[in-house]
Coordinates of C-alpha atoms in Angstrom, one line a residue:
X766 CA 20.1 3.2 -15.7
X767 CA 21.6 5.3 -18.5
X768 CA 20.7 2.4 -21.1
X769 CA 17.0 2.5 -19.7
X770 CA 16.6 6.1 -20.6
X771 CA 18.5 5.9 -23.5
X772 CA 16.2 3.3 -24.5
X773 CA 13.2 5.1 -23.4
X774 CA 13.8 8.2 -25.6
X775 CA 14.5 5.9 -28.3
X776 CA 10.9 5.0 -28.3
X777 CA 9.7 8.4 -27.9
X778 CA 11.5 9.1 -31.4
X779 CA 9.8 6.4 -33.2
X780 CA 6.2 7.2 -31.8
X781 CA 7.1 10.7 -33.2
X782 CA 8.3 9.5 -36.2
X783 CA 5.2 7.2 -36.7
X784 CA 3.1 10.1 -36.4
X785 CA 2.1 10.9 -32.5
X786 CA 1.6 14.2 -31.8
X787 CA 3.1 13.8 -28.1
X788 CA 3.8 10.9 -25.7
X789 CA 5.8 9.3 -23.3
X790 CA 7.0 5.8 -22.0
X791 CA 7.8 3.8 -19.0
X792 CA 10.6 0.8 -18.7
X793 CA 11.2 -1.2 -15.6
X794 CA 13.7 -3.7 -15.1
X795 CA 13.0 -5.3 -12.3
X796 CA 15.1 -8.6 -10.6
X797 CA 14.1 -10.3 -7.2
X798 CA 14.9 -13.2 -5.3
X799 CA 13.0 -15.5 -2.8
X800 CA 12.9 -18.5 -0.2
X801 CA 9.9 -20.6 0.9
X802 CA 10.9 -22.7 4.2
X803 CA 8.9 -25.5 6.1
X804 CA 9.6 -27.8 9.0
X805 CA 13.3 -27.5 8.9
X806 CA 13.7 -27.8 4.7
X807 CA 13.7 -25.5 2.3
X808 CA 11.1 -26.2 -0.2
X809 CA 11.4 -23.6 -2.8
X810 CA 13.8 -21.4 -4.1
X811 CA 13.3 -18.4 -6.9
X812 CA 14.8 -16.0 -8.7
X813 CA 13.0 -14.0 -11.4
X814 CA 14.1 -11.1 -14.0
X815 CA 11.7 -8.7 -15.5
X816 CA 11.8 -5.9 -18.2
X817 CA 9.0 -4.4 -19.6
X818 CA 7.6 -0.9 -21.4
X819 CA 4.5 0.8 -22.0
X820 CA 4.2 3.5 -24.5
X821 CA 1.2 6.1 -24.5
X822 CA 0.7 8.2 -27.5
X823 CA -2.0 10.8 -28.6
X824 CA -3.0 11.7 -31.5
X825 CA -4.7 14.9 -31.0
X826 CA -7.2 13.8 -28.3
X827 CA -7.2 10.5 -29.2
X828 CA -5.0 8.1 -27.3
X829 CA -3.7 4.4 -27.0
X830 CA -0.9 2.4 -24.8
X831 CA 1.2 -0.6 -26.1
X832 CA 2.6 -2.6 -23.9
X833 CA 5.5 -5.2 -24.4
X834 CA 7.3 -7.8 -21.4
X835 CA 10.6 -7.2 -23.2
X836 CA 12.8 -4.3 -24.3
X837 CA 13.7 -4.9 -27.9
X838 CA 15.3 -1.6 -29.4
X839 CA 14.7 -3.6 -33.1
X840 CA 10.9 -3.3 -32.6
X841 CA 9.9 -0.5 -31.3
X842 CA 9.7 0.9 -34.5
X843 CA 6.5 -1.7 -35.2
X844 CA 5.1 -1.0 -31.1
X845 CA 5.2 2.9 -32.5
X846 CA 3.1 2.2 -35.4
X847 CA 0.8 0.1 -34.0
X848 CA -0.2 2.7 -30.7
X849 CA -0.4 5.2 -33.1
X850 CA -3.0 3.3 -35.3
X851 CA -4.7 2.1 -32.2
X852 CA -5.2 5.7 -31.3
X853 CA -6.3 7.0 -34.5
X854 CA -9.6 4.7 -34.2
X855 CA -10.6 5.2 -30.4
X856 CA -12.9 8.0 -29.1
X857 CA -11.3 11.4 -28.2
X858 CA -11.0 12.1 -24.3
X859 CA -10.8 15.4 -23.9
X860 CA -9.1 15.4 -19.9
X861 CA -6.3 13.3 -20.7
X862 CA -3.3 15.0 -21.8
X863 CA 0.6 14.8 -21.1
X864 CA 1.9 18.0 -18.5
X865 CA 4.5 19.9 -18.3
X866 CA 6.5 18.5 -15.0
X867 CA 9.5 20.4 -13.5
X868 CA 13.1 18.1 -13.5
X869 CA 13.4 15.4 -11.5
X870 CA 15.1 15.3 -8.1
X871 CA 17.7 13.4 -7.6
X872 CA 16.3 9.9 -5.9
X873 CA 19.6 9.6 -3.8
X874 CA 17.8 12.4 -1.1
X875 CA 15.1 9.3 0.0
X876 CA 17.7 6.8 0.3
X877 CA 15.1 3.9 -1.3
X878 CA 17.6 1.2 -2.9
X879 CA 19.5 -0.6 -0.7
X880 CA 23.0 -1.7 -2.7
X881 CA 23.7 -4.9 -1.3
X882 CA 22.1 -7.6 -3.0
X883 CA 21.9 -10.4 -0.6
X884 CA 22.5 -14.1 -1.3
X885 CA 20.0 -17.2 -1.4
X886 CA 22.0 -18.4 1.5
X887 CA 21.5 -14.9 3.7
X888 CA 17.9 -15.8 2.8
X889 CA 17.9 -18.6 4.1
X890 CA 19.2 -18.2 7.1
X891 CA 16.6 -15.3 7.5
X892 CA 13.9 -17.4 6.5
X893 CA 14.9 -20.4 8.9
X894 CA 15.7 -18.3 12.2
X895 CA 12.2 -17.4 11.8
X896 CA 10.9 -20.5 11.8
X897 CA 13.2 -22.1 14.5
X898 CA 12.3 -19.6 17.0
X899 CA 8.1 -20.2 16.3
X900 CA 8.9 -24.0 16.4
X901 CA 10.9 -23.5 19.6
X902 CA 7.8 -22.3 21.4
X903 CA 6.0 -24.4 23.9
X904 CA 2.6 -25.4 22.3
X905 CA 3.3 -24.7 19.0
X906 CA 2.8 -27.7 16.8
X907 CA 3.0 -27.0 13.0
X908 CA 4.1 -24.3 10.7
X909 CA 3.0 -23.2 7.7
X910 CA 6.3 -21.8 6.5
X911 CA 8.9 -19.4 6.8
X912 CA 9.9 -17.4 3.8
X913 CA 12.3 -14.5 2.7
X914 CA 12.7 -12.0 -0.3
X915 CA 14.6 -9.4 -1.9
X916 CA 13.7 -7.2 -4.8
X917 CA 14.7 -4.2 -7.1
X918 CA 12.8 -2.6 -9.6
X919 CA 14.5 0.4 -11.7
X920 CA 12.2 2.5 -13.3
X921 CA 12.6 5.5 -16.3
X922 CA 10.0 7.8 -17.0
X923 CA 10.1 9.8 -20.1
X924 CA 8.0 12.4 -21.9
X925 CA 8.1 14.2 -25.5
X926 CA 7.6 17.6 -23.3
X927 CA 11.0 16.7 -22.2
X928 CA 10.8 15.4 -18.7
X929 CA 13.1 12.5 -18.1
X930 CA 13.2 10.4 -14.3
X931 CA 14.9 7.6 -13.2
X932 CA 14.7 6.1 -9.8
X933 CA 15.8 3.2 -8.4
X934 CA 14.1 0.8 -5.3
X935 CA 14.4 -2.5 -3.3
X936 CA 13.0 -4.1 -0.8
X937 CA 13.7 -7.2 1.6
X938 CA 10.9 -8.8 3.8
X939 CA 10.9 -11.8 6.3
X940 CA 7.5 -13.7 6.9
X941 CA 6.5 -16.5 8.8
X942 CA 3.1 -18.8 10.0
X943 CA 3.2 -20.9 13.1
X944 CA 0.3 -23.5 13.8
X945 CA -0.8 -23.8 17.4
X946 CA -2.9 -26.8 18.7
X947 CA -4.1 -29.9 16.6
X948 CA -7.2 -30.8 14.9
X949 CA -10.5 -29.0 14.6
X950 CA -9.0 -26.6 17.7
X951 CA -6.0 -26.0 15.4
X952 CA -5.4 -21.7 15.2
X953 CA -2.8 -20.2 13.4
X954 CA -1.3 -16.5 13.4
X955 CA 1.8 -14.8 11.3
X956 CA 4.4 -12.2 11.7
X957 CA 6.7 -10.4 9.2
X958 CA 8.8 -7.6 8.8
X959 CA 9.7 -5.5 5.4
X960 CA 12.1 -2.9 4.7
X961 CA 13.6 -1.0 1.9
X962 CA 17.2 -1.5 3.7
X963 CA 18.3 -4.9 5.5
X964 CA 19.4 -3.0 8.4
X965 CA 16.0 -1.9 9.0
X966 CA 14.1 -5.4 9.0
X967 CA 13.3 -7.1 12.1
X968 CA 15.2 -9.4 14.0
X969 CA 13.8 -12.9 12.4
X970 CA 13.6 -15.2 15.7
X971 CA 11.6 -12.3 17.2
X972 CA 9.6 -12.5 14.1
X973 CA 8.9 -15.8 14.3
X974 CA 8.6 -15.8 18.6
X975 CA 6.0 -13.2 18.3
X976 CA 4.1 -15.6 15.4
X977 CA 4.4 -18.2 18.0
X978 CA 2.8 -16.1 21.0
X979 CA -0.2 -14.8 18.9
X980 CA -1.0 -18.2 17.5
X981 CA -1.0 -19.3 20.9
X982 CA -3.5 -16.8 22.1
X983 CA -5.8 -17.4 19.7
X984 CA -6.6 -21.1 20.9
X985 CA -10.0 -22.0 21.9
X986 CA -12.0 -19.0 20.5
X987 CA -15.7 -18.5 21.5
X988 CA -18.3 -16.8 19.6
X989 CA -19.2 -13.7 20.8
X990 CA -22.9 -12.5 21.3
X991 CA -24.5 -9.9 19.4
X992 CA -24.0 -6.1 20.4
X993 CA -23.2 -2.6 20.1
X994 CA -19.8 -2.3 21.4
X995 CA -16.5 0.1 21.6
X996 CA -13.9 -1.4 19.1
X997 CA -10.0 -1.3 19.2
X998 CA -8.2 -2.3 16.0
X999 CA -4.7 -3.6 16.2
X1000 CA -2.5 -1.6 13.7
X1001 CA -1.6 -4.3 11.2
X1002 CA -6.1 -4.4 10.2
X1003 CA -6.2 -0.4 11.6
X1004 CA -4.7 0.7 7.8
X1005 CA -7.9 -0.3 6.4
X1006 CA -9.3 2.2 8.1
X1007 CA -7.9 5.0 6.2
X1008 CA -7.3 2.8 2.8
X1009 CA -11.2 3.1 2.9
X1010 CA -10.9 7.4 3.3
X1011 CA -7.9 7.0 0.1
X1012 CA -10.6 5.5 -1.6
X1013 CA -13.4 7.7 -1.2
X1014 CA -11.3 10.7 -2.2
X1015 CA -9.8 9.0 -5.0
X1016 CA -10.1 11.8 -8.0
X1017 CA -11.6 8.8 -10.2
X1018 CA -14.7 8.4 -7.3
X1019 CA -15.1 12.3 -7.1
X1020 CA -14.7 12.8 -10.6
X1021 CA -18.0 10.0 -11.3
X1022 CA -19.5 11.3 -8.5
X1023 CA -19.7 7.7 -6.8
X1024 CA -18.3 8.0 -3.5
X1025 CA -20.1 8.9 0.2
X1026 CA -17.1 11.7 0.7
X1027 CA -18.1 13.7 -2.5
X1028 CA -19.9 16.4 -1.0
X1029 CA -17.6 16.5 1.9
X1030 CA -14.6 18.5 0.8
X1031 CA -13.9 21.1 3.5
X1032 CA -16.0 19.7 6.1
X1033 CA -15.3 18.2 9.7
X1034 CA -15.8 14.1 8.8
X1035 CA -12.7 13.2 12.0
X1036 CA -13.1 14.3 15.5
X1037 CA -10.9 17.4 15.9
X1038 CA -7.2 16.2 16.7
X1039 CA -7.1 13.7 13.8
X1040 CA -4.5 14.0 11.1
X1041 CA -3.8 11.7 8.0
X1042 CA -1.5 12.1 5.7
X1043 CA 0.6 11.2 2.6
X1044 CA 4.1 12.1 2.2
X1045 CA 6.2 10.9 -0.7
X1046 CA 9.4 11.7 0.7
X1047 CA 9.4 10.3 3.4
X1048 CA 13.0 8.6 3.5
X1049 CA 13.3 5.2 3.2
X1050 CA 9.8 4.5 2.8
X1051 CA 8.3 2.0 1.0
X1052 CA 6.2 4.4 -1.7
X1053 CA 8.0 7.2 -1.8
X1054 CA 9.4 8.5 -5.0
X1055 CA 11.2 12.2 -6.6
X1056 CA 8.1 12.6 -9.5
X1057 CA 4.9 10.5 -9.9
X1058 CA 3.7 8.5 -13.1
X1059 CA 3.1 11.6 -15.1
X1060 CA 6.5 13.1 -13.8
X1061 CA 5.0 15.8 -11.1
X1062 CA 6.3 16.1 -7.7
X1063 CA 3.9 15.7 -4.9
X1064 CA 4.5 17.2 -1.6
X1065 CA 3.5 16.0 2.2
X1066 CA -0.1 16.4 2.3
X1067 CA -2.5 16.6 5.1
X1068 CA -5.5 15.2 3.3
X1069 CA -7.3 15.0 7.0
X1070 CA -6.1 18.2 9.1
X1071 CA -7.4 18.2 12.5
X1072 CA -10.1 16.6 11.6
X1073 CA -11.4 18.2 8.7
X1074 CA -11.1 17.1 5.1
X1075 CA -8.5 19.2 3.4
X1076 CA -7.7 17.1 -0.4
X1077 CA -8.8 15.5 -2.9
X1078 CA -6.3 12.0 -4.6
X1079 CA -5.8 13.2 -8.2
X1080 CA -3.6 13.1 -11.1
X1081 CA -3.6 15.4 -14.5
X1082 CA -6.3 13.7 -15.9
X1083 CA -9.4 13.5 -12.5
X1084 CA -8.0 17.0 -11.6
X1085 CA -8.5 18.7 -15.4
X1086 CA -12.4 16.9 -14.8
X1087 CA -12.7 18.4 -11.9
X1088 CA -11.2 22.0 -12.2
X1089 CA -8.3 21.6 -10.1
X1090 CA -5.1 21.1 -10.4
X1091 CA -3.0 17.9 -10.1
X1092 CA -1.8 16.6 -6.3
X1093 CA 1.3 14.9 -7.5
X1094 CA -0.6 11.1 -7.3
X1095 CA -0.2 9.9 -10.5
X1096 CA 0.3 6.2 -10.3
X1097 CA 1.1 3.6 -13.4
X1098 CA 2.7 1.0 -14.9
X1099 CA 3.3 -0.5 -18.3
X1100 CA 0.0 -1.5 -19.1
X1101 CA -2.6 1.2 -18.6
X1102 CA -2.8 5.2 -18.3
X1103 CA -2.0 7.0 -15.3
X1104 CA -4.5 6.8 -12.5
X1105 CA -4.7 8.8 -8.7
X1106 CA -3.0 6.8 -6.0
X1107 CA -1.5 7.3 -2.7
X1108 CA 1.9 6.9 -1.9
X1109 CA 3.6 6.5 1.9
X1110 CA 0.2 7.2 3.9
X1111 CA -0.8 7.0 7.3
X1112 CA -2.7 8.4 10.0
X1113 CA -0.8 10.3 13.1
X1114 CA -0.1 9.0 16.0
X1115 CA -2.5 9.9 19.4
X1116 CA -1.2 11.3 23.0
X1117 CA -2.8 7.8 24.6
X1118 CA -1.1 4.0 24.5
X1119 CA -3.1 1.0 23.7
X1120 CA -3.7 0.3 27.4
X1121 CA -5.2 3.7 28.0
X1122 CA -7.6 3.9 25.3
X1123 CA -9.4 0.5 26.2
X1124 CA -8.5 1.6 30.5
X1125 CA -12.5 2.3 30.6
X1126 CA -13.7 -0.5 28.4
X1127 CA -16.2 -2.6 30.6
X1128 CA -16.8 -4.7 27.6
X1129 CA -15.4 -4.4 24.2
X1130 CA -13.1 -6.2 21.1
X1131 CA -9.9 -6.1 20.0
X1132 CA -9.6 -7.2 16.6
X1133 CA -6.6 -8.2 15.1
X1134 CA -7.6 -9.5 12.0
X1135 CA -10.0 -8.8 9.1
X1136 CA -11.6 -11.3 6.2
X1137 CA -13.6 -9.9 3.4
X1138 CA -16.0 -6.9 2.8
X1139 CA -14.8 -3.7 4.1
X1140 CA -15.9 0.5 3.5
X1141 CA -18.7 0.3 0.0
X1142 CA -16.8 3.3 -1.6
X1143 CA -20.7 4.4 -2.8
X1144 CA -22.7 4.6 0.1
X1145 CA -20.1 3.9 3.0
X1146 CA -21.5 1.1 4.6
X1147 CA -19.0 -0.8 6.4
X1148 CA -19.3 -4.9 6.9
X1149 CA -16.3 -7.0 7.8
X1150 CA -15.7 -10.9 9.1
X1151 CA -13.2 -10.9 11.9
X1152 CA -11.4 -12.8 15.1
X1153 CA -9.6 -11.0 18.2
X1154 CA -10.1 -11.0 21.9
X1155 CA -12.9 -9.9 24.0
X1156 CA -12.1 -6.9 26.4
X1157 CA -13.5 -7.1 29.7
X1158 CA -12.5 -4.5 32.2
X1159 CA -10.2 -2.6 30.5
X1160 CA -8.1 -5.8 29.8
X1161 CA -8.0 -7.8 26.9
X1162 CA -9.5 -11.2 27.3
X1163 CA -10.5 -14.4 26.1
X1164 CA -10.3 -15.0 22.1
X1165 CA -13.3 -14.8 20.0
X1166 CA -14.0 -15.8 16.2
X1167 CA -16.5 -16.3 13.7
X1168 CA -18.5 -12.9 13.9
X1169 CA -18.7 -9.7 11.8
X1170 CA -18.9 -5.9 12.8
X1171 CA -20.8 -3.3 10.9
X1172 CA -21.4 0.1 10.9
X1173 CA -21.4 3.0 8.3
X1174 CA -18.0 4.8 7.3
X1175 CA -19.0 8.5 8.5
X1176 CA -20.0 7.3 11.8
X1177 CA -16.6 5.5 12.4
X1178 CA -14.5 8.3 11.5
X1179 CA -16.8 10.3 13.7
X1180 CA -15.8 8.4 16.4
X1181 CA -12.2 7.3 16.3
X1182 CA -9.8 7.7 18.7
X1183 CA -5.9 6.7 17.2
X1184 CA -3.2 5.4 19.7
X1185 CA 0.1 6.4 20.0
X1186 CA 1.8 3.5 18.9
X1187 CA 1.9 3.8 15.1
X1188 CA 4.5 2.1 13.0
X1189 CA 5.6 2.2 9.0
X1190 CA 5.2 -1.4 8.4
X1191 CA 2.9 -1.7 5.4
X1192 CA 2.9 1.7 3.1
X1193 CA -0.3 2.0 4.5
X1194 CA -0.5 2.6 8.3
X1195 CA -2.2 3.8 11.2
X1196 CA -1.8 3.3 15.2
X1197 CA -4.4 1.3 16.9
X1198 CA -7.6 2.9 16.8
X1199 CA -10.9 3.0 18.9
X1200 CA -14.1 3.0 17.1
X1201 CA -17.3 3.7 19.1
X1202 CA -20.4 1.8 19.0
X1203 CA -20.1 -0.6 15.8
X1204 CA -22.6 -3.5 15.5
X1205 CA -21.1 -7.1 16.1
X1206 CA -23.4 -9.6 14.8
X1207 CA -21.8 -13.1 16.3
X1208 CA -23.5 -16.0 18.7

């Protein structure tokens, strides 16, 4: 990590010395490994190194960003020169700008790289326990694979205002698809598990069991009829859900005035008891991080607070447009300027399980999973494709497939009801939700 930021002020010196009036620069090394198993073999086996930079310079107002997928000390001397001409010629933007940001925090408090590097072997064995215990179930007849990864990324951020950061993160993850029935009646379902620490990852034969069980119960779907019905989403499609608000309140959408939420700062858009928010320390999680891509530290935010929109998403440059100041959500990477972006979000938990929120369902759906469309960020209408299981009586029932539910965005968050069952699975989560009165259009 030292040679990274030594490195990275290097490059700061020769975009000074090539003329930028200020700047700064991001270098990530990153190395991962990975494992593709099917029927018993392994078929593929990987293991990739990456380092790359990205250098932003202004000159005055103007601004441009190199880019290179190597760190070479002996050019960047020439990358200097040539972000500094590139700026020289391109329109002034007068919001973007470098801040001032406050030292870095030591990234040792959220506990995000995991030191043990594991082996190909290790991940193949995780890989293949996975895929022996879906095999091993009754009924199921194919797989589409079992796989395993690991990864580490190592990032520096530097400015000329004198903020340096370093951080460091991995990540392992366990997948696997099991194939149930044969033919035209074939249905398949996955499972997986990821974690910024082995410890925390799933046992891998109950990974690959509970593939088995849902591919199972998805055999011999029907096609449900149109109507206007009570919806439960399962938690791994539920995130959607509030990726949908994250994107309506993105600064950039506020900022060009092209999202349905806009107008809707301050007011009452979740039923009162609803809370989402977006924490950047939480520890071990799989976005959170000391200082954001323009080095300012965010904070846990309730962007929904019982019920009522409390936040905008913004970074230096949407919040200067919009006379605010910055919420710590800076987000880049080599190749482009920073933009507004959520880190570790999710909505909270509810006081009821699953079972009780669809208790006095006389006929409703359970989806569990989501193709296409989703939430237009402009006018909020909502259109998905999606499968699940009927619910008849407070009990979930037979499968269904091949239909698509609709609605409009405000409407559904009107009318949502979160579970108590949430789990940090995916960076972005949510419990299983209910959703009143959305359109299915099927049979």
């Amino acid at each position: 990590m030292t040679e990274l930021l030594n490195q990275a002020q290097d490059l700061l010196k020769a975009a000074r010395a090539a003329g930028a009036d200020s700047a700064d620069a991001v270098l990530v090394a990153s190395d991962s490994l990975g494992v593709q198993r099917r029927l018993g073999k392994t078929e593929e086996t990987e293991r990739a190194e990456s380092r790359e930079l990205g250098l932003r310079v202004f000159v005055g107002q103007q601004s441009a960003i190199v880019s290179a997928s190597a760190i070479d000390p002996a050019g960047f001397a020439r990358l200097a020169e040539q972000a500094v001409a590139m700026a020289r010629v391109v329109p002034e933007d007068i919001y973007a700008f470098i801040p001032e940001a406050p030292p870095a925090l030591d990234d040792a408090l959220l506990d995000m790289n995991d030191p043990v590097e594991p082996s190909m072997e290790v991940l193949i064995e995780r890989a293949a326990k996975a895929e022996e215990a879906a095999m091993a179930v009754p009924g199921i007849t194919n797989s589409e694979g079992g796989s395993a990864g690991w990864s580490r990324s190592q990032v520096v951020l530097v400015t000329s205002l004198g903020f340096a950061g370093h951080y460091k993160r991995s990540s392992h993850s366990v997948s696997v698809s099991a194939i149930a029935g044969a033919g035209t009646a074939m249905q398949r379902d996955y499972d997986y598990s990821s974690a910024v620490h082995a410890a925390d990852l799933d046992d891998p034969a109950k990974i690959g069991a509970k593939a088995a069980a849902q591919a199972l119960a998805r055999l011999n779907p029907a096609r449900p009829k149109t109507a206007q019905l009570p919806v439960l989403f399962h938690p791994r499609v539920s995130g959607g859900l509030v990726s949908a608000l994250a994107g309506a309140i993105n600064g950039g959408s506020i900022a060009r005035k092209t999202s349905f939420l806009k107008e809707k700062m301050g007011a009452r858009i979740f039923a009162p008891g609803v809370f989402i928010y977006d924490d950047p320390f939480r520890v071990r999680g799989f976005r959170s991080r000391m200082f954001d891509g323009e080095g300012q530290r965010g904070e846990k935010r309730a962007l929904i607070e019982d019920g009522v929109l409390t936040s905008w998403i913004l970074d230096s440059r949407t919040a200067k447009q919009l006379g605010l100041k910055s919420t710590g959500h800076a987000a880049r990477g080599t190749g482009g300027p920073p933009g507004p972006s959520a880190t570790n979000l999710y909505m909270a938990p509810g006081s009821m399980s699953p079972d009780e929120l669809m208790a006095d369902i006389a006929e409703g759906l359970f989806i569990t999973e989501m193709m296409g469309g989703g939430v237009n960020g402009i006018t909020g209408d909502y259109s998905r494709g999606a499968s699940g299981f009927m619910i008849r009586h407070g009990k979930i029932a037979e499968p269904v497939a091949e239909f698509t539910i609709a609605g409009h965005a405000l409407a559904m968050f009107a009318n949502l009801t979160p579970a108590n069952d949430l789990e940090f699975k995916r960076g972005t989560d949510a419990p299983t939700i209910r959703v009143e009165g959305l359109t299915l259009a099927g049979g």
